[in-house]
PDB file of C-alpha atoms and ligand atoms in Angstrom:
ATOM      1  CA  UNK A 551      12.622   0.032 -27.585  1.00 40.00           C
ATOM      2  CA  UNK A 552      10.648   1.762 -24.948  1.00 41.00           C
ATOM      3  CA  UNK A 553      11.634   5.572 -24.394  1.00 43.00           C
ATOM      4  CA  UNK A 554      13.366   5.693 -20.714  1.00 42.00           C
ATOM      5  CA  UNK A 555      13.287   8.711 -18.288  1.00 40.00           C
ATOM      6  CA  UNK A 556      16.526  10.611 -18.277  1.00 40.00           C
ATOM      7  CA  UNK A 557      17.716  10.971 -14.648  1.00 40.00           C
ATOM      8  CA  UNK A 558      17.844  15.095 -15.102  1.00 42.00           C
ATOM      9  CA  UNK A 559      14.751  15.540 -16.998  1.00 39.00           C
ATOM     10  CA  UNK A 560      10.995  16.200 -15.526  1.00 49.00           C
ATOM     11  CA  UNK A 561       8.690  15.231 -16.066  1.00 52.00           C
ATOM     12  CA  UNK A 562       9.449  11.479 -15.385  1.00 60.00           C
ATOM     13  CA  UNK A 563      12.231  11.818 -12.915  1.00 69.00           C
ATOM     14  CA  UNK A 564      11.661  11.912  -9.026  1.00 68.00           C
ATOM     15  CA  UNK A 565      14.801  12.968  -7.188  1.00 72.00           C
ATOM     16  CA  UNK A 566      14.616  12.625  -3.291  1.00 69.00           C
ATOM     17  CA  UNK A 567      16.235  16.144  -3.247  1.00 67.00           C
ATOM     18  CA  UNK A 568      12.927  17.550  -4.648  1.00 74.00           C
ATOM     19  CA  UNK A 569      10.686  16.328  -2.151  1.00 74.00           C
ATOM     20  CA  UNK A 570       7.168  18.038  -2.426  1.00 82.00           C
ATOM     21  CA  UNK A 571       6.743  19.355   1.330  1.00 80.00           C
ATOM     22  CA  UNK A 572       5.126  16.652   3.552  1.00 85.00           C
ATOM     23  CA  UNK A 573       5.356  13.898   1.172  1.00 89.00           C
ATOM     24  CA  UNK A 574       6.303  10.083   2.384  1.00 93.00           C
ATOM     25  CA  UNK A 575       6.641   8.901  -1.167  1.00 94.00           C
ATOM     26  CA  UNK A 576       6.109  10.152  -4.487  1.00 94.00           C
ATOM     27  CA  UNK A 577       6.029   9.342  -8.148  1.00 95.00           C
ATOM     28  CA  UNK A 578       6.639  10.822 -11.546  1.00 95.00           C
ATOM     29  CA  UNK A 579       5.787   9.699 -14.718  1.00 95.00           C
ATOM     30  CA  UNK A 580       5.179   6.582 -13.844  1.00 96.00           C
ATOM     31  CA  UNK A 581       4.759   4.282 -17.313  1.00 97.00           C
ATOM     32  CA  UNK A 582       4.429   0.635 -16.972  1.00 97.00           C
ATOM     33  CA  UNK A 583       3.823  -1.585 -20.163  1.00 96.00           C
ATOM     34  CA  UNK A 584       3.273  -5.487 -20.168  1.00 95.00           C
ATOM     35  CA  UNK A 585       4.126  -7.214 -23.317  1.00 92.00           C
ATOM     36  CA  UNK A 586       5.340  -5.885 -26.402  1.00 90.00           C
ATOM     37  CA  UNK A 587       3.727  -4.851 -30.161  1.00 88.00           C
ATOM     38  CA  UNK A 588       0.195  -5.298 -30.680  1.00 88.00           C
ATOM     39  CA  UNK A 589      -0.591  -7.104 -27.728  1.00 90.00           C
ATOM     40  CA  UNK A 590       1.127  -4.596 -25.241  1.00 92.00           C
ATOM     41  CA  UNK A 591      -1.050  -3.469 -22.583  1.00 94.00           C
ATOM     42  CA  UNK A 592      -0.098   0.239 -21.598  1.00 95.00           C
ATOM     43  CA  UNK A 593      -1.225  -0.716 -17.515  1.00 97.00           C
ATOM     44  CA  UNK A 594       0.315   3.027 -16.140  1.00 98.00           C
ATOM     45  CA  UNK A 595       0.235   5.782 -18.512  1.00 97.00           C
ATOM     46  CA  UNK A 596       2.219   8.677 -17.080  1.00 96.00           C
ATOM     47  CA  UNK A 597       1.286   8.795 -13.090  1.00 97.00           C
ATOM     48  CA  UNK A 598       2.276  11.821 -10.770  1.00 96.00           C
ATOM     49  CA  UNK A 599       1.254  11.295  -7.312  1.00 96.00           C
ATOM     50  CA  UNK A 600       2.441  12.503  -4.027  1.00 95.00           C
ATOM     51  CA  UNK A 601       1.297  10.815  -0.958  1.00 96.00           C
ATOM     52  CA  UNK A 602       1.346  13.317   2.356  1.00 94.00           C
ATOM     53  CA  UNK A 603       3.069  11.951   5.794  1.00 95.00           C
ATOM     54  CA  UNK A 604       0.222  10.863   8.165  1.00 95.00           C
ATOM     55  CA  UNK A 605      -2.598  10.295   5.638  1.00 96.00           C
ATOM     56  CA  UNK A 606      -4.830   7.595   4.517  1.00 97.00           C
ATOM     57  CA  UNK A 607      -5.033   7.794   0.741  1.00 97.00           C
ATOM     58  CA  UNK A 608      -7.573   5.207  -0.977  1.00 97.00           C
ATOM     59  CA  UNK A 609      -7.369   4.331  -4.307  1.00 97.00           C
ATOM     60  CA  UNK A 610     -10.325   3.289  -6.679  1.00 97.00           C
ATOM     61  CA  UNK A 611     -11.265   2.443 -10.161  1.00 95.00           C
ATOM     62  CA  UNK A 612     -12.468  -0.113 -12.412  1.00 95.00           C
ATOM     63  CA  UNK A 613     -10.954  -3.579 -12.739  1.00 95.00           C
ATOM     64  CA  UNK A 614      -7.630  -3.382 -15.070  1.00 96.00           C
ATOM     65  CA  UNK A 615      -7.443   0.008 -14.222  1.00 97.00           C
ATOM     66  CA  UNK A 616      -3.780  -0.242 -13.226  1.00 97.00           C
ATOM     67  CA  UNK A 617      -4.329  -0.161  -9.367  1.00 97.00           C
ATOM     68  CA  UNK A 618      -2.178  -3.215  -8.317  1.00 96.00           C
ATOM     69  CA  UNK A 619       0.549  -2.117 -11.050  1.00 97.00           C
ATOM     70  CA  UNK A 620       0.349   1.278  -9.344  1.00 97.00           C
ATOM     71  CA  UNK A 621       1.040  -0.490  -5.877  1.00 96.00           C
ATOM     72  CA  UNK A 622       3.568  -2.648  -7.156  1.00 95.00           C
ATOM     73  CA  UNK A 623       5.448  -0.006  -8.823  1.00 95.00           C
ATOM     74  CA  UNK A 624       5.267   2.200  -5.779  1.00 95.00           C
ATOM     75  CA  UNK A 625       6.330  -0.706  -3.463  1.00 93.00           C
ATOM     76  CA  UNK A 626       9.200  -1.997  -5.672  1.00 92.00           C
ATOM     77  CA  UNK A 627       7.597  -5.285  -6.002  1.00 91.00           C
ATOM     78  CA  UNK A 628       7.871  -4.430  -9.993  1.00 92.00           C
ATOM     79  CA  UNK A 629       9.791  -2.131 -11.924  1.00 93.00           C
ATOM     80  CA  UNK A 630       8.013   0.607 -14.003  1.00 95.00           C
ATOM     81  CA  UNK A 631       8.979   0.991 -17.807  1.00 95.00           C
ATOM     82  CA  UNK A 632       9.794   4.367 -17.237  1.00 95.00           C
ATOM     83  CA  UNK A 633       9.236   7.171 -14.458  1.00 95.00           C
ATOM     84  CA  UNK A 634      10.700   6.964 -10.851  1.00 93.00           C
ATOM     85  CA  UNK A 635       9.228   6.514  -7.151  1.00 95.00           C
ATOM     86  CA  UNK A 636      11.008   7.805  -4.193  1.00 94.00           C
ATOM     87  CA  UNK A 637       9.894   6.373  -0.970  1.00 93.00           C
ATOM     88  CA  UNK A 638      11.149   8.166   2.714  1.00 86.00           C
ATOM     89  CA  UNK A 639      14.251   9.662   1.109  1.00 88.00           C
ATOM     90  CA  UNK A 640      15.100   7.040  -1.576  1.00 91.00           C
ATOM     91  CA  UNK A 641      14.920   6.877  -5.255  1.00 92.00           C
ATOM     92  CA  UNK A 642      13.333   2.958  -5.207  1.00 90.00           C
ATOM     93  CA  UNK A 643      13.976   2.759  -9.083  1.00 81.00           C
ATOM     94  CA  UNK A 644      17.734   3.437  -8.719  1.00 83.00           C
ATOM     95  CA  UNK A 645      18.339   0.908  -6.173  1.00 90.00           C
ATOM     96  CA  UNK A 646      20.344  -2.565  -6.826  1.00 90.00           C
ATOM     97  CA  UNK A 647      18.120  -5.786  -6.209  1.00 90.00           C
ATOM     98  CA  UNK A 648      19.923  -6.419  -2.547  1.00 91.00           C
ATOM     99  CA  UNK A 649      19.211  -2.966  -1.575  1.00 91.00           C
ATOM    100  CA  UNK A 650      15.559  -2.855  -2.799  1.00 92.00           C
ATOM    101  CA  UNK A 651      15.101  -6.249  -0.971  1.00 90.00           C
ATOM    102  CA  UNK A 652      16.398  -4.408   2.232  1.00 88.00           C
ATOM    103  CA  UNK A 653      14.081  -0.981   1.547  1.00 90.00           C
ATOM    104  CA  UNK A 654      10.713  -3.636   1.204  1.00 89.00           C
ATOM    105  CA  UNK A 655      11.473  -5.351   4.553  1.00 85.00           C
ATOM    106  CA  UNK A 656      12.581  -2.270   6.757  1.00 85.00           C
ATOM    107  CA  UNK A 657      11.043   0.858   4.713  1.00 91.00           C
ATOM    108  CA  UNK A 658       7.766  -0.604   3.337  1.00 94.00           C
ATOM    109  CA  UNK A 659       4.957  -2.068   4.600  1.00 94.00           C
ATOM    110  CA  UNK A 660       2.672  -4.300   2.356  1.00 94.00           C
ATOM    111  CA  UNK A 661      -0.861  -5.930   2.558  1.00 94.00           C
ATOM    112  CA  UNK A 662      -2.410  -8.053   0.547  1.00 92.00           C
ATOM    113  CA  UNK A 663      -5.864  -9.257  -0.113  1.00 90.00           C
ATOM    114  CA  UNK A 664      -4.995 -12.899   0.875  1.00 92.00           C
ATOM    115  CA  UNK A 665      -3.379 -12.450   4.458  1.00 92.00           C
ATOM    116  CA  UNK A 666       0.152 -13.999   3.051  1.00 94.00           C
ATOM    117  CA  UNK A 667       0.585 -15.027   6.697  1.00 97.00           C
ATOM    118  CA  UNK A 668       3.371 -18.324   7.495  1.00 97.00           C
ATOM    119  CA  UNK A 669       0.978 -21.129   8.530  1.00 97.00           C
ATOM    120  CA  UNK A 670       3.267 -22.733  11.090  1.00 97.00           C
ATOM    121  CA  UNK A 671       4.209 -19.573  12.782  1.00 98.00           C
ATOM    122  CA  UNK A 672       2.107 -17.774  15.710  1.00 97.00           C
ATOM    123  CA  UNK A 673       0.815 -14.309  15.157  1.00 97.00           C
ATOM    124  CA  UNK A 674       3.682 -12.684  16.851  1.00 96.00           C
ATOM    125  CA  UNK A 675       6.138 -14.344  15.028  1.00 97.00           C
ATOM    126  CA  UNK A 676       4.623 -13.719  11.782  1.00 97.00           C
ATOM    127  CA  UNK A 677       4.521  -9.770  12.903  1.00 96.00           C
ATOM    128  CA  UNK A 678       8.463  -9.904  13.383  1.00 96.00           C
ATOM    129  CA  UNK A 679       9.279 -11.997  10.277  1.00 94.00           C
ATOM    130  CA  UNK A 680      10.454  -9.444   7.782  1.00 91.00           C
ATOM    131  CA  UNK A 681      12.266  -7.674  10.742  1.00 92.00           C
ATOM    132  CA  UNK A 682      14.069 -11.164  11.784  1.00 94.00           C
ATOM    133  CA  UNK A 683      14.739 -12.171   8.334  1.00 91.00           C
ATOM    134  CA  UNK A 684      16.406  -8.411   7.826  1.00 87.00           C
ATOM    135  CA  UNK A 685      18.416  -9.135  11.118  1.00 91.00           C
ATOM    136  CA  UNK A 686      17.068  -5.779  12.284  1.00 91.00           C
ATOM    137  CA  UNK A 687      16.244  -5.815  16.245  1.00 94.00           C
ATOM    138  CA  UNK A 688      12.233  -5.487  17.194  1.00 94.00           C
ATOM    139  CA  UNK A 689      11.171  -2.393  18.748  1.00 93.00           C
ATOM    140  CA  UNK A 690       9.733  -4.146  21.814  1.00 94.00           C
ATOM    141  CA  UNK A 691       7.636  -0.951  22.920  1.00 92.00           C
ATOM    142  CA  UNK A 692       6.473  -0.170  19.416  1.00 90.00           C
ATOM    143  CA  UNK A 693       6.216  -3.704  18.908  1.00 93.00           C
ATOM    144  CA  UNK A 694       3.440  -3.633  21.892  1.00 91.00           C
ATOM    145  CA  UNK A 695       1.848  -0.574  20.960  1.00 87.00           C
ATOM    146  CA  UNK A 696       1.234  -1.778  17.359  1.00 87.00           C
ATOM    147  CA  UNK A 697      -0.402  -5.091  18.821  1.00 89.00           C
ATOM    148  CA  UNK A 698      -2.738  -3.114  21.320  1.00 86.00           C
ATOM    149  CA  UNK A 699      -3.678  -0.783  18.460  1.00 81.00           C
ATOM    150  CA  UNK A 700      -4.791  -3.576  16.155  1.00 82.00           C
ATOM    151  CA  UNK A 701      -6.507  -5.505  19.249  1.00 84.00           C
ATOM    152  CA  UNK A 702      -4.670  -8.888  19.213  1.00 83.00           C
ATOM    153  CA  UNK A 703      -3.050  -9.042  22.534  1.00 77.00           C
ATOM    154  CA  UNK A 704      -4.897 -12.387  23.698  1.00 87.00           C
ATOM    155  CA  UNK A 705      -4.196 -14.135  20.370  1.00 91.00           C
ATOM    156  CA  UNK A 706      -0.722 -13.592  19.699  1.00 95.00           C
ATOM    157  CA  UNK A 707       0.431 -16.870  20.351  1.00 96.00           C
ATOM    158  CA  UNK A 708      -2.309 -18.313  17.888  1.00 97.00           C
ATOM    159  CA  UNK A 709      -1.313 -19.716  14.480  1.00 97.00           C
ATOM    160  CA  UNK A 710      -3.106 -18.405  11.378  1.00 96.00           C
ATOM    161  CA  UNK A 711      -5.432 -21.186  11.274  1.00 96.00           C
ATOM    162  CA  UNK A 712      -6.887 -20.421  14.665  1.00 96.00           C
ATOM    163  CA  UNK A 713      -7.544 -17.128  13.853  1.00 95.00           C
ATOM    164  CA  UNK A 714     -10.687 -15.225  11.820  1.00 91.00           C
ATOM    165  CA  UNK A 715     -10.341 -13.748   8.632  1.00 90.00           C
ATOM    166  CA  UNK A 716     -10.414 -10.583  10.252  1.00 89.00           C
ATOM    167  CA  UNK A 717      -7.645 -11.360  12.533  1.00 92.00           C
ATOM    168  CA  UNK A 718      -5.430 -12.735  10.385  1.00 94.00           C
ATOM    169  CA  UNK A 719      -5.731  -9.494   8.051  1.00 91.00           C
ATOM    170  CA  UNK A 720      -4.883  -7.614  11.229  1.00 91.00           C
ATOM    171  CA  UNK A 721      -1.772  -9.678  11.717  1.00 94.00           C
ATOM    172  CA  UNK A 722      -0.848  -8.565   8.267  1.00 95.00           C
ATOM    173  CA  UNK A 723      -1.464  -5.371   9.101  1.00 92.00           C
ATOM    174  CA  UNK A 724       0.552  -5.386  12.082  1.00 93.00           C
ATOM    175  CA  UNK A 725       3.551  -7.153  10.157  1.00 95.00           C
ATOM    176  CA  UNK A 726       3.542  -4.161   7.689  1.00 94.00           C
ATOM    177  CA  UNK A 727       3.548  -1.492  10.554  1.00 91.00           C
ATOM    178  CA  UNK A 728       6.306  -3.095  12.812  1.00 92.00           C
ATOM    179  CA  UNK A 729       9.016  -1.887  11.015  1.00 90.00           C
ATOM    180  CA  UNK A 730       7.717   1.567  11.435  1.00 90.00           C
ATOM    181  CA  UNK A 731       7.622   2.087   7.573  1.00 92.00           C
ATOM    182  CA  UNK A 732       7.311   5.123   5.405  1.00 92.00           C
ATOM    183  CA  UNK A 733       4.477   3.893   3.637  1.00 96.00           C
ATOM    184  CA  UNK A 734       2.342   1.242   4.184  1.00 96.00           C
ATOM    185  CA  UNK A 735       0.599  -0.476   1.029  1.00 96.00           C
ATOM    186  CA  UNK A 736      -2.621  -2.240   1.331  1.00 96.00           C
ATOM    187  CA  UNK A 737      -4.212  -3.784  -2.057  1.00 95.00           C
ATOM    188  CA  UNK A 738      -7.695  -4.707  -1.141  1.00 94.00           C
ATOM    189  CA  UNK A 739      -6.972  -5.281   2.278  1.00 93.00           C
ATOM    190  CA  UNK A 740     -10.710  -6.279   3.130  1.00 92.00           C
ATOM    191  CA  UNK A 741     -11.075  -7.676  -0.487  1.00 91.00           C
ATOM    192  CA  UNK A 742     -11.852 -11.446   1.637  1.00 89.00           C
ATOM    193  CA  UNK A 743     -13.569  -9.818   4.599  1.00 88.00           C
ATOM    194  CA  UNK A 744     -17.067  -9.545   5.848  1.00 89.00           C
ATOM    195  CA  UNK A 745     -18.508  -6.177   6.881  1.00 90.00           C
ATOM    196  CA  UNK A 746     -17.685  -6.385  10.478  1.00 88.00           C
ATOM    197  CA  UNK A 747     -14.118  -7.757   9.707  1.00 87.00           C
ATOM    198  CA  UNK A 748     -13.785  -5.202   7.301  1.00 90.00           C
ATOM    199  CA  UNK A 749     -14.617  -2.419   9.856  1.00 91.00           C
ATOM    200  CA  UNK A 750     -12.028  -4.010  12.013  1.00 87.00           C
ATOM    201  CA  UNK A 751      -8.995  -3.657   9.744  1.00 88.00           C
ATOM    202  CA  UNK A 752     -10.111  -0.192   8.330  1.00 93.00           C
ATOM    203  CA  UNK A 753     -10.747   1.047  11.812  1.00 91.00           C
ATOM    204  CA  UNK A 754      -6.975  -0.393  12.673  1.00 88.00           C
ATOM    205  CA  UNK A 755      -5.370   1.268   9.136  1.00 92.00           C
ATOM    206  CA  UNK A 756      -7.131   4.684  10.309  1.00 93.00           C
ATOM    207  CA  UNK A 757      -6.003   4.480  13.757  1.00 89.00           C
ATOM    208  CA  UNK A 758      -2.478   3.730  12.436  1.00 90.00           C
ATOM    209  CA  UNK A 759      -2.456   7.108  10.768  1.00 93.00           C
ATOM    210  CA  UNK A 760      -4.163   9.443  13.239  1.00 93.00           C
ATOM    211  CA  UNK A 761      -2.697   7.978  16.681  1.00 88.00           C
ATOM    212  CA  UNK A 762       0.754   6.706  15.353  1.00 86.00           C
ATOM    213  CA  UNK A 763       1.374   8.838  12.202  1.00 91.00           C
ATOM    214  CA  UNK A 764       1.778   6.282   9.790  1.00 93.00           C
ATOM    215  CA  UNK A 765       1.279   6.889   6.246  1.00 96.00           C
ATOM    216  CA  UNK A 766      -1.069   4.593   4.426  1.00 96.00           C
ATOM    217  CA  UNK A 767      -2.015   4.017   0.795  1.00 97.00           C
ATOM    218  CA  UNK A 768      -5.057   1.361   0.086  1.00 97.00           C
ATOM    219  CA  UNK A 769      -6.656   0.310  -3.086  1.00 97.00           C
ATOM    220  CA  UNK A 770     -10.675  -0.622  -2.456  1.00 96.00           C
ATOM    221  CA  UNK A 771     -13.472  -1.424  -4.786  1.00 94.00           C
ATOM    222  CA  UNK A 772     -15.883  -0.448  -1.676  1.00 93.00           C
ATOM    223  CA  UNK A 773     -17.054   3.035  -1.222  1.00 93.00           C
ATOM    224  CA  UNK A 774     -17.406   2.389   2.387  1.00 92.00           C
ATOM    225  CA  UNK A 775     -14.042   1.471   2.616  1.00 94.00           C
ATOM    226  CA  UNK A 776     -12.754   4.418   0.783  1.00 95.00           C
ATOM    227  CA  UNK A 777     -14.769   6.673   2.949  1.00 93.00           C
ATOM    228  CA  UNK A 778     -12.322   5.966   6.062  1.00 94.00           C
ATOM    229  CA  UNK A 779      -9.722   7.547   3.850  1.00 96.00           C
ATOM    230  CA  UNK A 780      -8.624  11.422   3.864  1.00 96.00           C
ATOM    231  CA  UNK A 781      -8.253  11.463   0.010  1.00 97.00           C
ATOM    232  CA  UNK A 782      -9.351   9.303  -2.970  1.00 97.00           C
ATOM    233  CA  UNK A 783      -7.364   8.952  -5.937  1.00 97.00           C
ATOM    234  CA  UNK A 784      -9.390   7.494  -9.061  1.00 96.00           C
ATOM    235  CA  UNK A 785      -7.414   5.636 -11.680  1.00 97.00           C
ATOM    236  CA  UNK A 786      -8.848   5.240 -15.311  1.00 96.00           C
ATOM    237  CA  UNK A 787      -7.234   3.511 -17.845  1.00 96.00           C
ATOM    238  CA  UNK A 788      -3.454   3.561 -15.728  1.00 97.00           C
ATOM    239  CA  UNK A 789      -3.959   7.493 -15.403  1.00 97.00           C
ATOM    240  CA  UNK A 790      -5.161   9.628 -12.450  1.00 97.00           C
ATOM    241  CA  UNK A 791      -8.514  11.001 -13.294  1.00 95.00           C
ATOM    242  CA  UNK A 792      -9.929  12.177  -9.871  1.00 94.00           C
ATOM    243  CA  UNK A 793      -8.614  13.615  -6.543  1.00 95.00           C
ATOM    244  CA  UNK A 794     -11.110  13.852  -3.720  1.00 95.00           C
ATOM    245  CA  UNK A 795     -10.262  15.609  -0.189  1.00 94.00           C
ATOM    246  CA  UNK A 796     -11.913  14.271   2.955  1.00 90.00           C
ATOM    247  CA  UNK A 797     -14.856  12.632   0.603  1.00 91.00           C
ATOM    248  CA  UNK A 798     -18.108  11.337   2.095  1.00 90.00           C
ATOM    249  CA  UNK A 799     -19.276   8.007   1.135  1.00 89.00           C
ATOM    250  CA  UNK A 800     -22.294   9.929  -1.209  1.00 90.00           C
ATOM    251  CA  UNK A 801     -19.032  11.971  -2.640  1.00 90.00           C
ATOM    252  CA  UNK A 802     -17.041   8.976  -3.732  1.00 90.00           C
ATOM    253  CA  UNK A 803     -20.287   7.150  -5.107  1.00 91.00           C
ATOM    254  CA  UNK A 804     -21.042  10.448  -7.235  1.00 89.00           C
ATOM    255  CA  UNK A 805     -17.601  10.628  -8.504  1.00 87.00           C
ATOM    256  CA  UNK A 806     -17.712   6.656  -9.315  1.00 85.00           C
ATOM    257  CA  UNK A 807     -20.692   7.095 -11.407  1.00 83.00           C
ATOM    258  CA  UNK A 808     -19.025  10.011 -13.287  1.00 71.00           C
ATOM    259  CA  UNK A 809     -16.622   7.781 -14.241  1.00 63.00           C
ATOM    260  CA  UNK A 810     -18.739   5.329 -15.283  1.00 61.00           C
ATOM    261  CA  UNK A 811     -20.219   7.628 -17.774  1.00 60.00           C
ATOM    262  CA  UNK A 812     -17.422   9.123 -19.081  1.00 56.00           C
TER     263      UNK A 812
HETATM  264  N1  LIG B 545       1.772  -9.622 -15.224  1.00 82.66           N
HETATM  265  C1  LIG B 545       1.142  -9.033 -16.353  1.00 82.66           C
HETATM  266  N2  LIG B 545       1.396  -9.133 -17.341  1.00 82.66           N
HETATM  267  C2  LIG B 545       0.544  -8.942 -18.488  1.00 82.66           C
HETATM  268  N3  LIG B 545      -0.238  -7.850 -18.235  1.00 82.66           N
HETATM  269  C3  LIG B 545      -0.980  -7.657 -16.950  1.00 82.66           C
HETATM  270  C4  LIG B 545      -0.022  -8.175 -15.753  1.00 82.66           C
HETATM  271  N4  LIG B 545      -0.477  -7.594 -14.724  1.00 82.66           N
HETATM  272  C5  LIG B 545      -1.424  -6.537 -15.198  1.00 82.66           C
HETATM  273  N5  LIG B 545      -1.766  -6.677 -16.400  1.00 82.66           N
HETATM  274  C6  LIG B 545      -2.655  -5.947 -17.168  1.00 82.66           C
HETATM  275  O1  LIG B 545      -2.331  -4.699 -16.756  1.00 82.66           O
HETATM  276  C7  LIG B 545      -3.852  -3.905 -16.298  1.00 82.66           C
HETATM  277  C8  LIG B 545      -3.742  -3.205 -15.403  1.00 82.66           C
HETATM  278  O2  LIG B 545      -4.126  -4.305 -14.059  1.00 82.66           O
HETATM  279  P1  LIG B 545      -3.975  -4.466 -12.761  1.00 82.66           P
HETATM  280  O3  LIG B 545      -3.986  -5.696 -12.134  1.00 82.66           O
HETATM  281  O4  LIG B 545      -2.959  -3.174 -12.204  1.00 82.66           O
HETATM  282  O5  LIG B 545      -5.654  -3.652 -12.582  1.00 82.66           O
HETATM  283  P2  LIG B 545      -6.387  -3.272 -11.164  1.00 82.66           P
HETATM  284  O6  LIG B 545      -6.801  -2.217 -11.460  1.00 82.66           O
HETATM  285  O7  LIG B 545      -5.450  -3.920 -10.270  1.00 82.66           O
HETATM  286  O8  LIG B 545      -7.216  -4.599 -11.278  1.00 82.66           O
HETATM  287  P3  LIG B 545      -8.277  -5.193 -10.177  1.00 82.66           P
HETATM  288  O9  LIG B 545      -9.349  -3.984  -9.837  1.00 82.66           O
HETATM  289  O10 LIG B 545      -9.254  -6.413 -11.123  1.00 82.66           O
HETATM  290  O11 LIG B 545      -7.495  -5.684  -9.479  1.00 82.66           O
HETATM  291  C9  LIG B 545      -4.594  -5.010 -17.047  1.00 82.66           C
HETATM  292  O12 LIG B 545      -5.081  -4.984 -18.172  1.00 82.66           O
HETATM  293  C10 LIG B 545      -4.067  -6.414 -17.022  1.00 82.66           C
HETATM  294  O13 LIG B 545      -4.664  -7.141 -17.320  1.00 82.66           O
HETATM  295 MG1  LIG B 546      -5.629  -5.235  -8.535  1.00 82.66          MG
END
């Protein structure tokens, strides 16, 4: 059996009362193992991380380094093998399935590489869907602000098949933001987009931080995308191996070169 984190013994425990100053979300001692015995993969190997409020953090690292696993464990889409996660003052790992689902719909936003919009609904209906399912009223003034920031005003009544890839991903971003979540997690949000659409989506994510005070954590392979971030973390073999503040594209390329040489 895997050892589990004791609720009282750091490292490996994040308690809502121990919030690091200014952190919107944080994790302690995150370990995720897939499979058992000789074929077991340790996708996360003890991650301690804080995400400051109203910052855009990018996560980079080689394929298989654990980026998606980290995002899924942070967002409560997957359970860590041990360790804990606190989002907006709530310890995610201690919630019942029902409370976790409610938290995901209202306190956490997630943007996937493949937009994941419902094809039969309009853009506007897609944006409010999580709140509609959770029976939480939509704050109309905030909805208008998000829609205006995302630049979709005249496309709101179109279905996804009538929108470009960049527009569809901006709908997905608006859907992630409309509940005013504690954190928006985006896993390669520009992975399917051309450079112009990527710039639109990244510009919006950055504005959501600078102008709306949103906290965003984004996985990307693209140094240009990462250069939109206030901070860039590097994962290697399930561990955080570098943490850069406001890096330029050059700084990011240098850090990636370093990671390849190690
Ligand atoms: N459901 C799963 N079952 C078994 N192994 C898994 C599962 N999901 C991920 N893994 C393994 O965990 C490791 C980390 O995977 P993860 O998807 O987090 O990597 P990543 O950094 O997101 O990679 P990429 O850049 O290719 O998306 C990999 O070795 C992967 O094969
Ligand atoms: Mg991935």
